[in-house]
Amino acid sequence: MARPMGRDIGLALSFPIGCMIAHGLKGQWEANQSIEAYINSLLDNYCSQMVEAGKNPYEMAGILRNITGWCGSFMLLALYIVNVQDTFPIESVENKRRHRDAIGILGLKFMRLSYDTGFAPEFMGIGEIRELFDSMRLEEVDTARYLFASGGRKMLKRRTSTLRTANRRISDSEMMYLAEESAKTFFTMGGWLQY
């Protein structure tokens, strides 16, 4: 079943954008680089596929408006109003409140960009819409960074396992391999004769 163009990408962008804000609130800015690359790659590839499918620049601007509208409505409805925030990497109650507020504000901004022709006139090109989309998103991430910096806290380190910090990885297959190797060593050295 065909859905409105841009709906799938708009919904797919809402969670990574929320993660960027969450990482900003926790002071984990390096984590945002890969998310930023993902967002840009997804939008660039989607737009190039639409151009290859024969969409003209006017249609592409409409599709990008749809993407921002769907992203904003999902952020506002699901992540702000319904408060589906369980999967975001935030522990403190204060940061959860700040994150929820930032998501709601950004959702409203995206919806305004998409639907308010007084704010973003219909004749705006895809480059201008993309620039506004990126600037709105990065503005909220920068605000989250500012909130972290103004809190006077040290940057929180990502949680890691003891094995990872010791540069060790143990999986079931590795355990089986080690057991097999120790059995071979045991039998080749005559250890079985002692029992």
mmCIF file with all atom_site columns, C-alpha atoms in Angstrom:
data_model
loop_
_atom_site.group_PDB
_atom_site.id
_atom_site.type_symbol
_atom_site.label_atom_id
_atom_site.label_alt_id
_atom_site.label_comp_id
_atom_site.label_asym_id
_atom_site.label_entity_id
_atom_site.label_seq_id
_atom_site.pdbx_PDB_ins_code
_atom_site.Cartn_x
_atom_site.Cartn_y
_atom_site.Cartn_z
_atom_site.occupancy
_atom_site.B_iso_or_equiv
_atom_site.pdbx_formal_charge
_atom_site.auth_seq_id
_atom_site.auth_comp_id
_atom_site.auth_asym_id
_atom_site.auth_atom_id
_atom_site.pdbx_PDB_model_num
ATOM 1   C CA . MET A 1 1   ? 0.000  0.000   0.000   1.00 0.00 ? 1   MET A CA 1
ATOM 2   C CA . ALA A 1 2   ? 1.402  3.367   -1.011  1.00 0.00 ? 2   ALA A CA 1
ATOM 3   C CA . ARG A 1 3   ? 1.827  5.956   1.699   1.00 0.00 ? 3   ARG A CA 1
ATOM 4   C CA . PRO A 1 4   ? 2.465  9.701   1.385   1.00 0.00 ? 4   PRO A CA 1
ATOM 5   C CA . MET A 1 5   ? 5.924  10.443  0.019   1.00 0.00 ? 5   MET A CA 1
ATOM 6   C CA . GLY A 1 6   ? 8.353  11.250  2.786   1.00 0.00 ? 6   GLY A CA 1
ATOM 7   C CA . ARG A 1 7   ? 6.353  9.591   5.563   1.00 0.00 ? 7   ARG A CA 1
ATOM 8   C CA . ASP A 1 8   ? 8.739  6.673   5.999   1.00 0.00 ? 8   ASP A CA 1
ATOM 9   C CA . ILE A 1 9   ? 11.839 8.867   6.102   1.00 0.00 ? 9   ILE A CA 1
ATOM 10  C CA . GLY A 1 10  ? 10.203 11.401  8.420   1.00 0.00 ? 10  GLY A CA 1
ATOM 11  C CA . LEU A 1 11  ? 9.336  8.696   10.921  1.00 0.00 ? 11  LEU A CA 1
ATOM 12  C CA . ALA A 1 12  ? 12.790 7.136   10.563  1.00 0.00 ? 12  ALA A CA 1
ATOM 13  C CA . LEU A 1 13  ? 14.482 10.453  11.390  1.00 0.00 ? 13  LEU A CA 1
ATOM 14  C CA . SER A 1 14  ? 12.574 11.226  14.583  1.00 0.00 ? 14  SER A CA 1
ATOM 15  C CA . PHE A 1 15  ? 14.376 8.748   16.849  1.00 0.00 ? 15  PHE A CA 1
ATOM 16  C CA . PRO A 1 16  ? 17.954 9.576   15.733  1.00 0.00 ? 16  PRO A CA 1
ATOM 17  C CA . ILE A 1 17  ? 17.226 13.276  16.209  1.00 0.00 ? 17  ILE A CA 1
ATOM 18  C CA . GLY A 1 18  ? 15.943 12.502  19.693  1.00 0.00 ? 18  GLY A CA 1
ATOM 19  C CA . CYS A 1 19  ? 19.141 10.552  20.380  1.00 0.00 ? 19  CYS A CA 1
ATOM 20  C CA . MET A 1 20  ? 21.227 13.537  19.288  1.00 0.00 ? 20  MET A CA 1
ATOM 21  C CA . ILE A 1 21  ? 19.446 15.714  21.831  1.00 0.00 ? 21  ILE A CA 1
ATOM 22  C CA . ALA A 1 22  ? 19.867 13.053  24.528  1.00 0.00 ? 22  ALA A CA 1
ATOM 23  C CA . HIS A 1 23  ? 23.597 12.740  23.852  1.00 0.00 ? 23  HIS A CA 1
ATOM 24  C CA . GLY A 1 24  ? 23.895 16.530  23.977  1.00 0.00 ? 24  GLY A CA 1
ATOM 25  C CA . LEU A 1 25  ? 22.223 16.582  27.393  1.00 0.00 ? 25  LEU A CA 1
ATOM 26  C CA . LYS A 1 26  ? 24.669 13.953  28.651  1.00 0.00 ? 26  LYS A CA 1
ATOM 27  C CA . GLY A 1 27  ? 27.754 15.629  27.187  1.00 0.00 ? 27  GLY A CA 1
ATOM 28  C CA . GLN A 1 28  ? 28.453 12.814  24.724  1.00 0.00 ? 28  GLN A CA 1
ATOM 29  C CA . TRP A 1 29  ? 29.011 14.950  21.653  1.00 0.00 ? 29  TRP A CA 1
ATOM 30  C CA . GLU A 1 30  ? 31.217 12.442  19.857  1.00 0.00 ? 30  GLU A CA 1
ATOM 31  C CA . ALA A 1 31  ? 28.233 10.082  19.604  1.00 0.00 ? 31  ALA A CA 1
ATOM 32  C CA . ASN A 1 32  ? 26.369 12.670  17.522  1.00 0.00 ? 32  ASN A CA 1
ATOM 33  C CA . GLN A 1 33  ? 28.857 12.554  14.651  1.00 0.00 ? 33  GLN A CA 1
ATOM 34  C CA . SER A 1 34  ? 27.711 9.143   13.450  1.00 0.00 ? 34  SER A CA 1
ATOM 35  C CA . ILE A 1 35  ? 24.054 10.071  13.916  1.00 0.00 ? 35  ILE A CA 1
ATOM 36  C CA . GLU A 1 36  ? 24.590 13.265  11.915  1.00 0.00 ? 36  GLU A CA 1
ATOM 37  C CA . ALA A 1 37  ? 26.243 11.231  9.146   1.00 0.00 ? 37  ALA A CA 1
ATOM 38  C CA . TYR A 1 38  ? 23.295 8.793   9.175   1.00 0.00 ? 38  TYR A CA 1
ATOM 39  C CA . ILE A 1 39  ? 20.723 11.582  8.890   1.00 0.00 ? 39  ILE A CA 1
ATOM 40  C CA . ASN A 1 40  ? 22.571 13.273  6.024   1.00 0.00 ? 40  ASN A CA 1
ATOM 41  C CA . SER A 1 41  ? 23.129 9.972   4.220   1.00 0.00 ? 41  SER A CA 1
ATOM 42  C CA . LEU A 1 42  ? 19.484 8.950   4.565   1.00 0.00 ? 42  LEU A CA 1
ATOM 43  C CA . LEU A 1 43  ? 18.173 12.279  3.283   1.00 0.00 ? 43  LEU A CA 1
ATOM 44  C CA . ASP A 1 44  ? 20.708 12.507  0.446   1.00 0.00 ? 44  ASP A CA 1
ATOM 45  C CA . ASN A 1 45  ? 20.050 8.962   -0.762  1.00 0.00 ? 45  ASN A CA 1
ATOM 46  C CA . TYR A 1 46  ? 16.282 9.327   -0.525  1.00 0.00 ? 46  TYR A CA 1
ATOM 47  C CA . CYS A 1 47  ? 16.325 12.597  -2.457  1.00 0.00 ? 47  CYS A CA 1
ATOM 48  C CA . SER A 1 48  ? 18.642 11.192  -5.129  1.00 0.00 ? 48  SER A CA 1
ATOM 49  C CA . GLN A 1 49  ? 16.322 8.192   -5.568  1.00 0.00 ? 49  GLN A CA 1
ATOM 50  C CA . MET A 1 50  ? 13.347 10.516  -5.980  1.00 0.00 ? 50  MET A CA 1
ATOM 51  C CA . VAL A 1 51  ? 15.214 12.597  -8.581  1.00 0.00 ? 51  VAL A CA 1
ATOM 52  C CA . GLU A 1 52  ? 16.134 9.397   -10.458 1.00 0.00 ? 52  GLU A CA 1
ATOM 53  C CA . ALA A 1 53  ? 12.452 8.440   -10.364 1.00 0.00 ? 53  ALA A CA 1
ATOM 54  C CA . GLY A 1 54  ? 11.680 11.654  -12.256 1.00 0.00 ? 54  GLY A CA 1
ATOM 55  C CA . LYS A 1 55  ? 10.646 14.111  -9.557  1.00 0.00 ? 55  LYS A CA 1
ATOM 56  C CA . ASN A 1 56  ? 11.158 17.767  -10.463 1.00 0.00 ? 56  ASN A CA 1
ATOM 57  C CA . PRO A 1 57  ? 12.572 20.385  -8.044  1.00 0.00 ? 57  PRO A CA 1
ATOM 58  C CA . TYR A 1 58  ? 9.101  21.629  -7.083  1.00 0.00 ? 58  TYR A CA 1
ATOM 59  C CA . GLU A 1 59  ? 7.971  18.095  -6.210  1.00 0.00 ? 59  GLU A CA 1
ATOM 60  C CA . MET A 1 60  ? 11.210 17.491  -4.312  1.00 0.00 ? 60  MET A CA 1
ATOM 61  C CA . ALA A 1 61  ? 10.585 20.569  -2.169  1.00 0.00 ? 61  ALA A CA 1
ATOM 62  C CA . GLY A 1 62  ? 7.124  19.193  -1.379  1.00 0.00 ? 62  GLY A CA 1
ATOM 63  C CA . ILE A 1 63  ? 8.576  15.800  -0.486  1.00 0.00 ? 63  ILE A CA 1
ATOM 64  C CA . LEU A 1 64  ? 11.109 17.397  1.857   1.00 0.00 ? 64  LEU A CA 1
ATOM 65  C CA . ARG A 1 65  ? 8.286  19.375  3.463   1.00 0.00 ? 65  ARG A CA 1
ATOM 66  C CA . ASN A 1 66  ? 6.436  16.087  3.966   1.00 0.00 ? 66  ASN A CA 1
ATOM 67  C CA . ILE A 1 67  ? 9.525  14.542  5.556   1.00 0.00 ? 67  ILE A CA 1
ATOM 68  C CA . THR A 1 68  ? 9.817  17.402  8.053   1.00 0.00 ? 68  THR A CA 1
ATOM 69  C CA . GLY A 1 69  ? 6.079  17.340  8.721   1.00 0.00 ? 69  GLY A CA 1
ATOM 70  C CA . TRP A 1 70  ? 5.963  13.614  9.448   1.00 0.00 ? 70  TRP A CA 1
ATOM 71  C CA . CYS A 1 71  ? 9.101  13.828  11.557  1.00 0.00 ? 71  CYS A CA 1
ATOM 72  C CA . GLY A 1 72  ? 7.699  16.745  13.538  1.00 0.00 ? 72  GLY A CA 1
ATOM 73  C CA . SER A 1 73  ? 4.262  15.217  14.049  1.00 0.00 ? 73  SER A CA 1
ATOM 74  C CA . PHE A 1 74  ? 5.752  11.931  15.297  1.00 0.00 ? 74  PHE A CA 1
ATOM 75  C CA . MET A 1 75  ? 8.108  13.773  17.618  1.00 0.00 ? 75  MET A CA 1
ATOM 76  C CA . LEU A 1 76  ? 5.257  15.868  18.989  1.00 0.00 ? 76  LEU A CA 1
ATOM 77  C CA . LEU A 1 77  ? 2.614  13.148  19.281  1.00 0.00 ? 77  LEU A CA 1
ATOM 78  C CA . ALA A 1 78  ? 4.535  9.998   20.169  1.00 0.00 ? 78  ALA A CA 1
ATOM 79  C CA . LEU A 1 79  ? 7.624  11.333  21.882  1.00 0.00 ? 79  LEU A CA 1
ATOM 80  C CA . TYR A 1 80  ? 6.184  14.420  23.597  1.00 0.00 ? 80  TYR A CA 1
ATOM 81  C CA . ILE A 1 81  ? 2.441  13.990  24.157  1.00 0.00 ? 81  ILE A CA 1
ATOM 82  C CA . VAL A 1 82  ? 2.373  10.203  24.651  1.00 0.00 ? 82  VAL A CA 1
ATOM 83  C CA . ASN A 1 83  ? 5.840  10.436  26.270  1.00 0.00 ? 83  ASN A CA 1
ATOM 84  C CA . VAL A 1 84  ? 7.371  7.340   24.681  1.00 0.00 ? 84  VAL A CA 1
ATOM 85  C CA . GLN A 1 85  ? 10.847 8.063   26.024  1.00 0.00 ? 85  GLN A CA 1
ATOM 86  C CA . ASP A 1 86  ? 11.927 4.708   27.459  1.00 0.00 ? 86  ASP A CA 1
ATOM 87  C CA . THR A 1 87  ? 14.559 3.917   24.852  1.00 0.00 ? 87  THR A CA 1
ATOM 88  C CA . PHE A 1 88  ? 16.504 7.167   24.979  1.00 0.00 ? 88  PHE A CA 1
ATOM 89  C CA . PRO A 1 89  ? 19.804 6.993   26.890  1.00 0.00 ? 89  PRO A CA 1
ATOM 90  C CA . ILE A 1 90  ? 18.836 9.351   29.715  1.00 0.00 ? 90  ILE A CA 1
ATOM 91  C CA . GLU A 1 91  ? 18.849 8.514   33.422  1.00 0.00 ? 91  GLU A CA 1
ATOM 92  C CA . SER A 1 92  ? 18.134 11.669  35.418  1.00 0.00 ? 92  SER A CA 1
ATOM 93  C CA . VAL A 1 93  ? 14.601 12.959  35.860  1.00 0.00 ? 93  VAL A CA 1
ATOM 94  C CA . GLU A 1 94  ? 15.710 16.520  35.080  1.00 0.00 ? 94  GLU A CA 1
ATOM 95  C CA . ASN A 1 95  ? 17.317 15.503  31.781  1.00 0.00 ? 95  ASN A CA 1
ATOM 96  C CA . LYS A 1 96  ? 14.253 13.436  30.859  1.00 0.00 ? 96  LYS A CA 1
ATOM 97  C CA . ARG A 1 97  ? 12.117 16.554  31.342  1.00 0.00 ? 97  ARG A CA 1
ATOM 98  C CA . ARG A 1 98  ? 14.528 18.691  29.328  1.00 0.00 ? 98  ARG A CA 1
ATOM 99  C CA . HIS A 1 99  ? 14.679 16.076  26.585  1.00 0.00 ? 99  HIS A CA 1
ATOM 100 C CA . ARG A 1 100 ? 10.913 15.805  26.372  1.00 0.00 ? 100 ARG A CA 1
ATOM 101 C CA . ASP A 1 101 ? 10.580 19.589  26.163  1.00 0.00 ? 101 ASP A CA 1
ATOM 102 C CA . ALA A 1 102 ? 13.237 19.825  23.433  1.00 0.00 ? 102 ALA A CA 1
ATOM 103 C CA . ILE A 1 103 ? 11.529 17.075  21.418  1.00 0.00 ? 103 ILE A CA 1
ATOM 104 C CA . GLY A 1 104 ? 8.162  18.824  21.673  1.00 0.00 ? 104 GLY A CA 1
ATOM 105 C CA . ILE A 1 105 ? 9.597  22.188  20.664  1.00 0.00 ? 105 ILE A CA 1
ATOM 106 C CA . LEU A 1 106 ? 11.485 20.697  17.732  1.00 0.00 ? 106 LEU A CA 1
ATOM 107 C CA . GLY A 1 107 ? 8.393  18.781  16.630  1.00 0.00 ? 107 GLY A CA 1
ATOM 108 C CA . LEU A 1 108 ? 6.421  22.029  16.535  1.00 0.00 ? 108 LEU A CA 1
ATOM 109 C CA . LYS A 1 109 ? 9.214  23.770  14.611  1.00 0.00 ? 109 LYS A CA 1
ATOM 110 C CA . PHE A 1 110 ? 9.321  20.991  12.026  1.00 0.00 ? 110 PHE A CA 1
ATOM 111 C CA . MET A 1 111 ? 5.547  21.069  11.629  1.00 0.00 ? 111 MET A CA 1
ATOM 112 C CA . ARG A 1 112 ? 5.661  24.830  11.169  1.00 0.00 ? 112 ARG A CA 1
ATOM 113 C CA . LEU A 1 113 ? 8.346  24.449  8.494   1.00 0.00 ? 113 LEU A CA 1
ATOM 114 C CA . SER A 1 114 ? 6.225  21.860  6.743   1.00 0.00 ? 114 SER A CA 1
ATOM 115 C CA . TYR A 1 115 ? 2.741  23.356  6.936   1.00 0.00 ? 115 TYR A CA 1
ATOM 116 C CA . ASP A 1 116 ? 3.021  27.116  7.589   1.00 0.00 ? 116 ASP A CA 1
ATOM 117 C CA . THR A 1 117 ? 3.456  28.815  4.206   1.00 0.00 ? 117 THR A CA 1
ATOM 118 C CA . GLY A 1 118 ? 3.735  32.158  6.001   1.00 0.00 ? 118 GLY A CA 1
ATOM 119 C CA . PHE A 1 119 ? 6.911  30.907  7.696   1.00 0.00 ? 119 PHE A CA 1
ATOM 120 C CA . ALA A 1 120 ? 8.319  28.928  4.758   1.00 0.00 ? 120 ALA A CA 1
ATOM 121 C CA . PRO A 1 121 ? 6.680  30.086  1.506   1.00 0.00 ? 121 PRO A CA 1
ATOM 122 C CA . GLU A 1 122 ? 5.640  27.490  -1.078  1.00 0.00 ? 122 GLU A CA 1
ATOM 123 C CA . PHE A 1 123 ? 8.181  28.728  -3.613  1.00 0.00 ? 123 PHE A CA 1
ATOM 124 C CA . MET A 1 124 ? 11.134 27.803  -1.348  1.00 0.00 ? 124 MET A CA 1
ATOM 125 C CA . GLY A 1 125 ? 13.504 25.358  -2.983  1.00 0.00 ? 125 GLY A CA 1
ATOM 126 C CA . ILE A 1 126 ? 14.749 22.083  -1.603  1.00 0.00 ? 126 ILE A CA 1
ATOM 127 C CA . GLY A 1 127 ? 18.085 23.625  -0.594  1.00 0.00 ? 127 GLY A CA 1
ATOM 128 C CA . GLU A 1 128 ? 16.425 26.310  1.509   1.00 0.00 ? 128 GLU A CA 1
ATOM 129 C CA . ILE A 1 129 ? 14.067 23.840  3.173   1.00 0.00 ? 129 ILE A CA 1
ATOM 130 C CA . ARG A 1 130 ? 16.934 21.455  3.925   1.00 0.00 ? 130 ARG A CA 1
ATOM 131 C CA . GLU A 1 131 ? 18.967 24.333  5.359   1.00 0.00 ? 131 GLU A CA 1
ATOM 132 C CA . LEU A 1 132 ? 16.096 25.315  7.677   1.00 0.00 ? 132 LEU A CA 1
ATOM 133 C CA . PHE A 1 133 ? 15.561 21.676  8.694   1.00 0.00 ? 133 PHE A CA 1
ATOM 134 C CA . ASP A 1 134 ? 19.245 21.233  9.537   1.00 0.00 ? 134 ASP A CA 1
ATOM 135 C CA . SER A 1 135 ? 19.510 24.551  11.383  1.00 0.00 ? 135 SER A CA 1
ATOM 136 C CA . MET A 1 136 ? 16.433 23.820  13.522  1.00 0.00 ? 136 MET A CA 1
ATOM 137 C CA . ARG A 1 137 ? 17.745 20.380  14.409  1.00 0.00 ? 137 ARG A CA 1
ATOM 138 C CA . LEU A 1 138 ? 21.248 21.570  15.226  1.00 0.00 ? 138 LEU A CA 1
ATOM 139 C CA . GLU A 1 139 ? 19.884 24.500  17.239  1.00 0.00 ? 139 GLU A CA 1
ATOM 140 C CA . GLU A 1 140 ? 18.119 22.095  19.619  1.00 0.00 ? 140 GLU A CA 1
ATOM 141 C CA . VAL A 1 141 ? 21.242 19.932  19.890  1.00 0.00 ? 141 VAL A CA 1
ATOM 142 C CA . ASP A 1 142 ? 23.313 23.030  20.689  1.00 0.00 ? 142 ASP A CA 1
ATOM 143 C CA . THR A 1 143 ? 20.760 24.050  23.315  1.00 0.00 ? 143 THR A CA 1
ATOM 144 C CA . ALA A 1 144 ? 21.127 20.597  24.884  1.00 0.00 ? 144 ALA A CA 1
ATOM 145 C CA . ARG A 1 145 ? 24.901 21.042  24.879  1.00 0.00 ? 145 ARG A CA 1
ATOM 146 C CA . TYR A 1 146 ? 24.490 24.394  26.590  1.00 0.00 ? 146 TYR A CA 1
ATOM 147 C CA . LEU A 1 147 ? 22.228 22.853  29.238  1.00 0.00 ? 147 LEU A CA 1
ATOM 148 C CA . PHE A 1 148 ? 24.866 20.204  29.907  1.00 0.00 ? 148 PHE A CA 1
ATOM 149 C CA . ALA A 1 149 ? 27.648 22.787  30.120  1.00 0.00 ? 149 ALA A CA 1
ATOM 150 C CA . SER A 1 150 ? 25.634 25.058  32.412  1.00 0.00 ? 150 SER A CA 1
ATOM 151 C CA . GLY A 1 151 ? 24.984 22.184  34.794  1.00 0.00 ? 151 GLY A CA 1
ATOM 152 C CA . GLY A 1 152 ? 28.591 22.218  36.004  1.00 0.00 ? 152 GLY A CA 1
ATOM 153 C CA . ARG A 1 153 ? 28.917 18.457  35.716  1.00 0.00 ? 153 ARG A CA 1
ATOM 154 C CA . LYS A 1 154 ? 31.681 16.344  34.288  1.00 0.00 ? 154 LYS A CA 1
ATOM 155 C CA . MET A 1 155 ? 31.024 14.621  31.012  1.00 0.00 ? 155 MET A CA 1
ATOM 156 C CA . LEU A 1 156 ? 29.359 11.286  31.654  1.00 0.00 ? 156 LEU A CA 1
ATOM 157 C CA . LYS A 1 157 ? 31.239 8.372   30.191  1.00 0.00 ? 157 LYS A CA 1
ATOM 158 C CA . ARG A 1 158 ? 29.378 5.752   28.257  1.00 0.00 ? 158 ARG A CA 1
ATOM 159 C CA . ARG A 1 159 ? 28.785 2.593   30.204  1.00 0.00 ? 159 ARG A CA 1
ATOM 160 C CA . THR A 1 160 ? 31.020 -0.243  29.115  1.00 0.00 ? 160 THR A CA 1
ATOM 161 C CA . SER A 1 161 ? 31.532 -3.767  30.260  1.00 0.00 ? 161 SER A CA 1
ATOM 162 C CA . THR A 1 162 ? 34.615 -4.950  32.109  1.00 0.00 ? 162 THR A CA 1
ATOM 163 C CA . LEU A 1 163 ? 35.553 -7.129  29.140  1.00 0.00 ? 163 LEU A CA 1
ATOM 164 C CA . ARG A 1 164 ? 35.387 -4.229  26.718  1.00 0.00 ? 164 ARG A CA 1
ATOM 165 C CA . THR A 1 165 ? 37.588 -2.019  28.887  1.00 0.00 ? 165 THR A CA 1
ATOM 166 C CA . ALA A 1 166 ? 40.127 -4.864  29.091  1.00 0.00 ? 166 ALA A CA 1
ATOM 167 C CA . ASN A 1 167 ? 39.999 -5.208  25.275  1.00 0.00 ? 167 ASN A CA 1
ATOM 168 C CA . ARG A 1 168 ? 38.560 -8.710  25.532  1.00 0.00 ? 168 ARG A CA 1
ATOM 169 C CA . ARG A 1 169 ? 35.573 -10.183 23.775  1.00 0.00 ? 169 ARG A CA 1
ATOM 170 C CA . ILE A 1 170 ? 34.227 -13.553 24.768  1.00 0.00 ? 170 ILE A CA 1
ATOM 171 C CA . SER A 1 171 ? 31.471 -15.143 22.797  1.00 0.00 ? 171 SER A CA 1
ATOM 172 C CA . ASP A 1 172 ? 30.013 -18.620 22.835  1.00 0.00 ? 172 ASP A CA 1
ATOM 173 C CA . SER A 1 173 ? 31.903 -19.595 19.696  1.00 0.00 ? 173 SER A CA 1
ATOM 174 C CA . GLU A 1 174 ? 35.177 -18.386 21.174  1.00 0.00 ? 174 GLU A CA 1
ATOM 175 C CA . MET A 1 175 ? 34.519 -20.396 24.333  1.00 0.00 ? 175 MET A CA 1
ATOM 176 C CA . MET A 1 176 ? 33.893 -23.531 22.239  1.00 0.00 ? 176 MET A CA 1
ATOM 177 C CA . TYR A 1 177 ? 37.106 -22.944 20.312  1.00 0.00 ? 177 TYR A CA 1
ATOM 178 C CA . LEU A 1 178 ? 39.095 -22.503 23.527  1.00 0.00 ? 178 LEU A CA 1
ATOM 179 C CA . ALA A 1 179 ? 37.603 -25.689 24.996  1.00 0.00 ? 179 ALA A CA 1
ATOM 180 C CA . GLU A 1 180 ? 38.483 -27.616 21.842  1.00 0.00 ? 180 GLU A CA 1
ATOM 181 C CA . GLU A 1 181 ? 42.035 -26.270 21.843  1.00 0.00 ? 181 GLU A CA 1
ATOM 182 C CA . SER A 1 182 ? 42.570 -27.101 25.504  1.00 0.00 ? 182 SER A CA 1
ATOM 183 C CA . ALA A 1 183 ? 41.267 -30.642 24.910  1.00 0.00 ? 183 ALA A CA 1
ATOM 184 C CA . LYS A 1 184 ? 43.699 -31.073 21.994  1.00 0.00 ? 184 LYS A CA 1
ATOM 185 C CA . THR A 1 185 ? 46.553 -29.812 24.146  1.00 0.00 ? 185 THR A CA 1
ATOM 186 C CA . PHE A 1 186 ? 45.534 -32.109 26.988  1.00 0.00 ? 186 PHE A CA 1
ATOM 187 C CA . PHE A 1 187 ? 45.506 -35.223 24.799  1.00 0.00 ? 187 PHE A CA 1
ATOM 188 C CA . THR A 1 188 ? 48.668 -34.405 22.817  1.00 0.00 ? 188 THR A CA 1
ATOM 189 C CA . MET A 1 189 ? 50.674 -33.864 25.978  1.00 0.00 ? 189 MET A CA 1
ATOM 190 C CA . GLY A 1 190 ? 49.639 -37.232 27.401  1.00 0.00 ? 190 GLY A CA 1
ATOM 191 C CA . GLY A 1 191 ? 47.439 -35.765 30.082  1.00 0.00 ? 191 GLY A CA 1
ATOM 192 C CA . TRP A 1 192 ? 44.862 -38.482 29.503  1.00 0.00 ? 192 TRP A CA 1
ATOM 193 C CA . LEU A 1 193 ? 47.366 -41.154 30.637  1.00 0.00 ? 193 LEU A CA 1
ATOM 194 C CA . GLN A 1 194 ? 47.424 -39.738 34.141  1.00 0.00 ? 194 GLN A CA 1
ATOM 195 C CA . TYR A 1 195 ? 43.750 -40.446 34.763  1.00 0.00 ? 195 TYR A CA 1
#
